[in-house]
Amino acid sequence: MSPQTPGGPVLVLRNVHKSFGATAIIHGVNLEVKRGQRHGLIGPNGAGKSTLFNLISGHYVPSAGQILLNDQPIAGLTPHAINRRGLSRSFQITNLFPRMSVAENLRISVMGRYGHRFTLFRPVRRLARVNADVDEYLEKLRLTRRRDDPAGSLAYSEQRTLEIGMALATNPEVLLLDEPTGGMSREESAYTVALIR
């Protein structure tokens, strides 16, 4: 990967289009995001916000246009390949492993950051750095007391918090959050915004 231009954008969209059959959803979006910037995408339901996130994160392939992450094209790459290049996201509809514990959900994200894959031949208890990071994220997310509970048993706001934590645990350069505080109380929302910052 070539080094990024100093002060240049970390994420660039150039004339991005997406159609499903004859229906055009995204019409020539252009965007540049510099490191440290925060952008909000505002629009009514059905405006294409989640579709745009799906294009950037590799869940959809653009019909036309370019998407660059650190000056490298990512359009057409798989979501996990894009994640390895430094982009992570949360979803509008919570996307967890509901039967796995809270700690196990976080461990999957942390393992990916360190290049570890799940295997039956290497017990996760031997991954000291991974487990230390999981404990740190559990504390930051205020989920330590729920560490061994199935993720599917969490309250909706806790599931949203866990999903954001999983996105953050990959240590991304670009983080896409699709309605991150949906369903949260004012206090939970304030804490989540502080965590993201």
PDB file of C-alpha atoms in Angstrom:
ATOM      1  CA  MET A   1       0.000   0.000   0.000  1.00  0.00           C
ATOM      2  CA  SER A   2       1.428   3.357  -0.951  1.00  0.00           C
ATOM      3  CA  PRO A   3       1.670   6.012   1.762  1.00  0.00           C
ATOM      4  CA  GLN A   4      -1.122   8.493   1.988  1.00  0.00           C
ATOM      5  CA  THR A   5      -0.486  12.071   0.881  1.00  0.00           C
ATOM      6  CA  PRO A   6       0.221  14.118   4.060  1.00  0.00           C
ATOM      7  CA  GLY A   7      -2.876  16.131   4.924  1.00  0.00           C
ATOM      8  CA  GLY A   8      -4.783  14.414   2.133  1.00  0.00           C
ATOM      9  CA  PRO A   9      -8.131  12.709   2.560  1.00  0.00           C
ATOM     10  CA  VAL A  10      -8.312   9.266   4.138  1.00  0.00           C
ATOM     11  CA  LEU A  11     -11.582   8.460   2.310  1.00  0.00           C
ATOM     12  CA  VAL A  12     -12.585   9.701  -1.150  1.00  0.00           C
ATOM     13  CA  LEU A  13     -15.743   9.054  -3.170  1.00  0.00           C
ATOM     14  CA  ARG A  14     -15.687  10.201  -6.796  1.00  0.00           C
ATOM     15  CA  ASN A  15     -18.909  10.285  -8.789  1.00  0.00           C
ATOM     16  CA  VAL A  16     -20.287   7.155  -7.082  1.00  0.00           C
ATOM     17  CA  HIS A  17     -23.499   5.689  -8.508  1.00  0.00           C
ATOM     18  CA  LYS A  18     -25.567   2.668  -7.517  1.00  0.00           C
ATOM     19  CA  SER A  19     -28.538   1.232  -9.370  1.00  0.00           C
ATOM     20  CA  PHE A  20     -30.573  -1.862  -8.678  1.00  0.00           C
ATOM     21  CA  GLY A  21     -31.884  -2.842 -12.082  1.00  0.00           C
ATOM     22  CA  ALA A  22     -33.493   0.229 -13.585  1.00  0.00           C
ATOM     23  CA  THR A  23     -33.804   1.954 -10.199  1.00  0.00           C
ATOM     24  CA  ALA A  24     -31.037   4.468  -9.493  1.00  0.00           C
ATOM     25  CA  ILE A  25     -30.453   4.865  -5.746  1.00  0.00           C
ATOM     26  CA  ILE A  26     -27.160   6.783  -5.537  1.00  0.00           C
ATOM     27  CA  HIS A  27     -26.560   9.540  -8.107  1.00  0.00           C
ATOM     28  CA  GLY A  28     -22.968  10.776  -8.422  1.00  0.00           C
ATOM     29  CA  VAL A  29     -21.846  11.200  -4.812  1.00  0.00           C
ATOM     30  CA  ASN A  30     -18.553  13.015  -4.223  1.00  0.00           C
ATOM     31  CA  LEU A  31     -16.989  13.177  -0.768  1.00  0.00           C
ATOM     32  CA  GLU A  32     -13.577  13.706   0.813  1.00  0.00           C
ATOM     33  CA  VAL A  33     -12.956  12.929   4.472  1.00  0.00           C
ATOM     34  CA  LYS A  34      -9.686  13.986   6.085  1.00  0.00           C
ATOM     35  CA  ARG A  35      -8.204  12.219   9.102  1.00  0.00           C
ATOM     36  CA  GLY A  36      -9.895  13.378  12.299  1.00  0.00           C
ATOM     37  CA  GLN A  37     -12.930  14.862  10.566  1.00  0.00           C
ATOM     38  CA  ARG A  38     -16.480  13.905  11.500  1.00  0.00           C
ATOM     39  CA  HIS A  39     -19.247  13.989   8.930  1.00  0.00           C
ATOM     40  CA  GLY A  40     -22.970  13.448   9.345  1.00  0.00           C
ATOM     41  CA  LEU A  41     -25.137  12.037   6.599  1.00  0.00           C
ATOM     42  CA  ILE A  42     -28.674  13.376   6.954  1.00  0.00           C
ATOM     43  CA  GLY A  43     -31.754  12.500   4.935  1.00  0.00           C
ATOM     44  CA  PRO A  44     -35.201  10.930   5.164  1.00  0.00           C
ATOM     45  CA  ASN A  45     -35.821   7.182   5.252  1.00  0.00           C
ATOM     46  CA  GLY A  46     -35.178   5.695   1.829  1.00  0.00           C
ATOM     47  CA  ALA A  47     -32.768   8.466   0.760  1.00  0.00           C
ATOM     48  CA  GLY A  48     -29.905   5.971   0.291  1.00  0.00           C
ATOM     49  CA  LYS A  49     -27.810   6.589   3.423  1.00  0.00           C
ATOM     50  CA  SER A  50     -27.426   2.898   4.315  1.00  0.00           C
ATOM     51  CA  THR A  51     -26.884   2.045   0.644  1.00  0.00           C
ATOM     52  CA  LEU A  52     -23.990   4.503   0.549  1.00  0.00           C
ATOM     53  CA  PHE A  53     -22.508   2.919   3.696  1.00  0.00           C
ATOM     54  CA  ASN A  54     -22.902  -0.505   2.064  1.00  0.00           C
ATOM     55  CA  LEU A  55     -21.013   0.745  -0.997  1.00  0.00           C
ATOM     56  CA  ILE A  56     -18.159   2.187   1.058  1.00  0.00           C
ATOM     57  CA  SER A  57     -17.837  -0.899   3.288  1.00  0.00           C
ATOM     58  CA  GLY A  58     -17.946  -3.443   0.453  1.00  0.00           C
ATOM     59  CA  HIS A  59     -21.405  -4.919   0.902  1.00  0.00           C
ATOM     60  CA  TYR A  60     -22.384  -3.506  -2.497  1.00  0.00           C
ATOM     61  CA  VAL A  61     -20.290  -2.748  -5.566  1.00  0.00           C
ATOM     62  CA  PRO A  62     -20.818   0.691  -7.151  1.00  0.00           C
ATOM     63  CA  SER A  63     -22.447   0.805 -10.588  1.00  0.00           C
ATOM     64  CA  ALA A  64     -19.975   3.591 -11.430  1.00  0.00           C
ATOM     65  CA  GLY A  65     -17.405   5.788  -9.728  1.00  0.00           C
ATOM     66  CA  GLN A  66     -14.433   5.332  -7.415  1.00  0.00           C
ATOM     67  CA  ILE A  67     -14.025   4.776  -3.681  1.00  0.00           C
ATOM     68  CA  LEU A  68     -10.515   5.277  -2.278  1.00  0.00           C
ATOM     69  CA  LEU A  69      -9.209   4.523   1.211  1.00  0.00           C
ATOM     70  CA  ASN A  70      -5.744   5.965   1.851  1.00  0.00           C
ATOM     71  CA  ASP A  71      -5.359   6.602  -1.887  1.00  0.00           C
ATOM     72  CA  GLN A  72      -6.086   2.943  -2.708  1.00  0.00           C
ATOM     73  CA  PRO A  73      -9.228   1.804  -4.587  1.00  0.00           C
ATOM     74  CA  ILE A  74     -11.520  -0.364  -2.454  1.00  0.00           C
ATOM     75  CA  ALA A  75     -14.674  -0.582  -4.603  1.00  0.00           C
ATOM     76  CA  GLY A  76     -15.322  -4.246  -5.320  1.00  0.00           C
ATOM     77  CA  LEU A  77     -13.264  -5.566  -2.388  1.00  0.00           C
ATOM     78  CA  THR A  78     -14.966  -7.774   0.193  1.00  0.00           C
ATOM     79  CA  PRO A  79     -16.035  -6.216   3.515  1.00  0.00           C
ATOM     80  CA  HIS A  80     -13.335  -8.086   5.461  1.00  0.00           C
ATOM     81  CA  ALA A  81     -10.635  -6.976   2.990  1.00  0.00           C
ATOM     82  CA  ILE A  82     -11.784  -3.365   3.394  1.00  0.00           C
ATOM     83  CA  ASN A  83     -11.807  -3.791   7.173  1.00  0.00           C
ATOM     84  CA  ARG A  84      -8.206  -5.006   7.079  1.00  0.00           C
ATOM     85  CA  ARG A  85      -7.293  -1.840   5.183  1.00  0.00           C
ATOM     86  CA  GLY A  86      -8.664   0.320   8.016  1.00  0.00           C
ATOM     87  CA  LEU A  87     -12.414   0.885   7.601  1.00  0.00           C
ATOM     88  CA  SER A  88     -15.019  -0.433  10.017  1.00  0.00           C
ATOM     89  CA  ARG A  89     -18.751   0.103  10.400  1.00  0.00           C
ATOM     90  CA  SER A  90     -21.768  -0.526  12.533  1.00  0.00           C
ATOM     91  CA  PHE A  91     -25.172  -1.334  11.081  1.00  0.00           C
ATOM     92  CA  GLN A  92     -28.592   0.271  11.376  1.00  0.00           C
ATOM     93  CA  ILE A  93     -29.992  -3.112  12.406  1.00  0.00           C
ATOM     94  CA  THR A  94     -27.829  -4.688  15.090  1.00  0.00           C
ATOM     95  CA  ASN A  95     -25.505  -7.298  13.627  1.00  0.00           C
ATOM     96  CA  LEU A  96     -24.066  -9.473  16.428  1.00  0.00           C
ATOM     97  CA  PHE A  97     -23.450 -13.159  17.088  1.00  0.00           C
ATOM     98  CA  PRO A  98     -26.431 -13.541  19.467  1.00  0.00           C
ATOM     99  CA  ARG A  99     -25.519 -16.953  20.942  1.00  0.00           C
ATOM    100  CA  MET A 100     -21.926 -16.030  21.631  1.00  0.00           C
ATOM    101  CA  SER A 101     -21.010 -14.142  24.782  1.00  0.00           C
ATOM    102  CA  VAL A 102     -20.402 -10.417  24.867  1.00  0.00           C
ATOM    103  CA  ALA A 103     -16.664 -11.043  25.373  1.00  0.00           C
ATOM    104  CA  GLU A 104     -16.554 -13.529  22.481  1.00  0.00           C
ATOM    105  CA  ASN A 105     -18.167 -10.996  20.150  1.00  0.00           C
ATOM    106  CA  LEU A 106     -15.518  -8.429  21.056  1.00  0.00           C
ATOM    107  CA  ARG A 107     -12.750 -11.029  20.840  1.00  0.00           C
ATOM    108  CA  ILE A 108     -13.598 -11.702  17.180  1.00  0.00           C
ATOM    109  CA  SER A 109     -13.010  -8.045  16.327  1.00  0.00           C
ATOM    110  CA  VAL A 110      -9.817  -7.785  18.360  1.00  0.00           C
ATOM    111  CA  MET A 111      -8.425 -11.020  16.895  1.00  0.00           C
ATOM    112  CA  GLY A 112      -8.955  -9.674  13.391  1.00  0.00           C
ATOM    113  CA  ARG A 113      -7.003  -6.536  14.273  1.00  0.00           C
ATOM    114  CA  TYR A 114      -3.994  -8.641  15.266  1.00  0.00           C
ATOM    115  CA  GLY A 115      -4.321 -10.941  12.263  1.00  0.00           C
ATOM    116  CA  HIS A 116      -5.488 -13.950  14.278  1.00  0.00           C
ATOM    117  CA  ARG A 117      -8.122 -16.284  12.896  1.00  0.00           C
ATOM    118  CA  PHE A 118     -10.405 -18.509  14.886  1.00  0.00           C
ATOM    119  CA  THR A 119      -8.995 -22.016  15.140  1.00  0.00           C
ATOM    120  CA  LEU A 120      -9.765 -25.051  17.270  1.00  0.00           C
ATOM    121  CA  PHE A 121      -6.045 -25.713  17.648  1.00  0.00           C
ATOM    122  CA  ARG A 122      -5.066 -22.542  19.518  1.00  0.00           C
ATOM    123  CA  PRO A 123      -7.008 -21.782  22.696  1.00  0.00           C
ATOM    124  CA  VAL A 124      -7.957 -18.113  22.929  1.00  0.00           C
ATOM    125  CA  ARG A 125      -6.854 -18.013  26.563  1.00  0.00           C
ATOM    126  CA  ARG A 126      -3.256 -18.039  25.233  1.00  0.00           C
ATOM    127  CA  LEU A 127      -3.817 -14.779  23.348  1.00  0.00           C
ATOM    128  CA  ALA A 128      -2.865 -12.512  26.257  1.00  0.00           C
ATOM    129  CA  ARG A 129      -2.789  -9.272  24.251  1.00  0.00           C
ATOM    130  CA  VAL A 130      -6.171 -10.036  22.670  1.00  0.00           C
ATOM    131  CA  ASN A 131      -7.764 -10.889  26.013  1.00  0.00           C
ATOM    132  CA  ALA A 132      -6.341  -7.747  27.647  1.00  0.00           C
ATOM    133  CA  ASP A 133      -7.868  -5.639  24.864  1.00  0.00           C
ATOM    134  CA  VAL A 134     -11.221  -7.405  25.258  1.00  0.00           C
ATOM    135  CA  ASP A 135     -11.199  -6.602  28.994  1.00  0.00           C
ATOM    136  CA  GLU A 136     -10.353  -2.969  28.226  1.00  0.00           C
ATOM    137  CA  TYR A 137     -13.221  -2.658  25.734  1.00  0.00           C
ATOM    138  CA  LEU A 138     -15.663  -4.339  28.116  1.00  0.00           C
ATOM    139  CA  GLU A 139     -14.799  -1.695  30.698  1.00  0.00           C
ATOM    140  CA  LYS A 140     -15.009   1.201  28.229  1.00  0.00           C
ATOM    141  CA  LEU A 141     -18.372  -0.062  26.995  1.00  0.00           C
ATOM    142  CA  ARG A 142     -19.629  -0.562  30.563  1.00  0.00           C
ATOM    143  CA  LEU A 143     -20.371  -4.220  29.744  1.00  0.00           C
ATOM    144  CA  THR A 144     -17.937  -5.967  32.133  1.00  0.00           C
ATOM    145  CA  ARG A 145     -20.759  -7.389  34.239  1.00  0.00           C
ATOM    146  CA  ARG A 146     -22.330  -8.844  31.088  1.00  0.00           C
ATOM    147  CA  ARG A 147     -19.097 -10.349  29.678  1.00  0.00           C
ATOM    148  CA  ASP A 148     -20.297 -13.974  29.803  1.00  0.00           C
ATOM    149  CA  ASP A 149     -23.921 -13.309  28.848  1.00  0.00           C
ATOM    150  CA  PRO A 150     -25.094 -14.195  25.327  1.00  0.00           C
ATOM    151  CA  ALA A 151     -25.089 -11.040  23.191  1.00  0.00           C
ATOM    152  CA  GLY A 152     -28.678 -11.787  22.195  1.00  0.00           C
ATOM    153  CA  SER A 153     -29.782 -11.418  25.832  1.00  0.00           C
ATOM    154  CA  LEU A 154     -28.627  -7.792  26.075  1.00  0.00           C
ATOM    155  CA  ALA A 155     -31.080  -4.914  26.056  1.00  0.00           C
ATOM    156  CA  TYR A 156     -31.319  -3.225  22.658  1.00  0.00           C
ATOM    157  CA  SER A 157     -29.221  -0.222  23.739  1.00  0.00           C
ATOM    158  CA  GLU A 158     -26.536  -2.577  25.106  1.00  0.00           C
ATOM    159  CA  GLN A 159     -26.509  -4.481  21.807  1.00  0.00           C
ATOM    160  CA  ARG A 160     -25.988  -1.199  19.954  1.00  0.00           C
ATOM    161  CA  THR A 161     -23.148  -0.334  22.337  1.00  0.00           C
ATOM    162  CA  LEU A 162     -21.561  -3.757  21.806  1.00  0.00           C
ATOM    163  CA  GLU A 163     -21.772  -3.430  18.035  1.00  0.00           C
ATOM    164  CA  ILE A 164     -20.098  -0.006  18.150  1.00  0.00           C
ATOM    165  CA  GLY A 165     -17.458  -1.526  20.426  1.00  0.00           C
ATOM    166  CA  MET A 166     -16.851  -4.305  17.908  1.00  0.00           C
ATOM    167  CA  ALA A 167     -16.365  -1.708  15.171  1.00  0.00           C
ATOM    168  CA  LEU A 168     -13.991   0.314  17.361  1.00  0.00           C
ATOM    169  CA  ALA A 169     -12.065  -2.811  18.442  1.00  0.00           C
ATOM    170  CA  THR A 170     -10.710  -3.272  14.922  1.00  0.00           C
ATOM    171  CA  ASN A 171      -8.859   0.049  15.453  1.00  0.00           C
ATOM    172  CA  PRO A 172     -10.089   1.581  12.179  1.00  0.00           C
ATOM    173  CA  GLU A 173      -8.850   4.725  10.487  1.00  0.00           C
ATOM    174  CA  VAL A 174     -12.382   5.324   9.188  1.00  0.00           C
ATOM    175  CA  LEU A 175     -15.450   4.407  11.220  1.00  0.00           C
ATOM    176  CA  LEU A 176     -18.931   4.425   9.658  1.00  0.00           C
ATOM    177  CA  LEU A 177     -21.792   4.465  12.157  1.00  0.00           C
ATOM    178  CA  ASP A 178     -25.316   3.883  10.865  1.00  0.00           C
ATOM    179  CA  GLU A 179     -27.732   5.428  13.402  1.00  0.00           C
ATOM    180  CA  PRO A 180     -25.395   4.602  16.307  1.00  0.00           C
ATOM    181  CA  THR A 181     -27.625   5.920  19.089  1.00  0.00           C
ATOM    182  CA  GLY A 182     -30.945   4.627  17.742  1.00  0.00           C
ATOM    183  CA  GLY A 183     -33.043   3.232  20.593  1.00  0.00           C
ATOM    184  CA  MET A 184     -30.803   4.654  23.330  1.00  0.00           C
ATOM    185  CA  SER A 185     -31.796   6.911  26.189  1.00  0.00           C
ATOM    186  CA  ARG A 186     -30.358  10.425  26.379  1.00  0.00           C
ATOM    187  CA  GLU A 187     -27.766   9.313  28.959  1.00  0.00           C
ATOM    188  CA  GLU A 188     -26.781   6.245  26.903  1.00  0.00           C
ATOM    189  CA  SER A 189     -26.527   8.385  23.778  1.00  0.00           C
ATOM    190  CA  ALA A 190     -24.286  10.931  25.528  1.00  0.00           C
ATOM    191  CA  TYR A 191     -22.001   8.151  26.774  1.00  0.00           C
ATOM    192  CA  THR A 192     -21.858   6.529  23.323  1.00  0.00           C
ATOM    193  CA  VAL A 193     -20.961   9.835  21.633  1.00  0.00           C
ATOM    194  CA  ALA A 194     -18.179  10.370  24.233  1.00  0.00           C
ATOM    195  CA  LEU A 195     -16.901   6.827  23.634  1.00  0.00           C
ATOM    196  CA  ILE A 196     -16.760   7.373  19.871  1.00  0.00           C
ATOM    197  CA  ARG A 197     -14.909  10.679  20.316  1.00  0.00           C
TER     198      ARG A 197
END
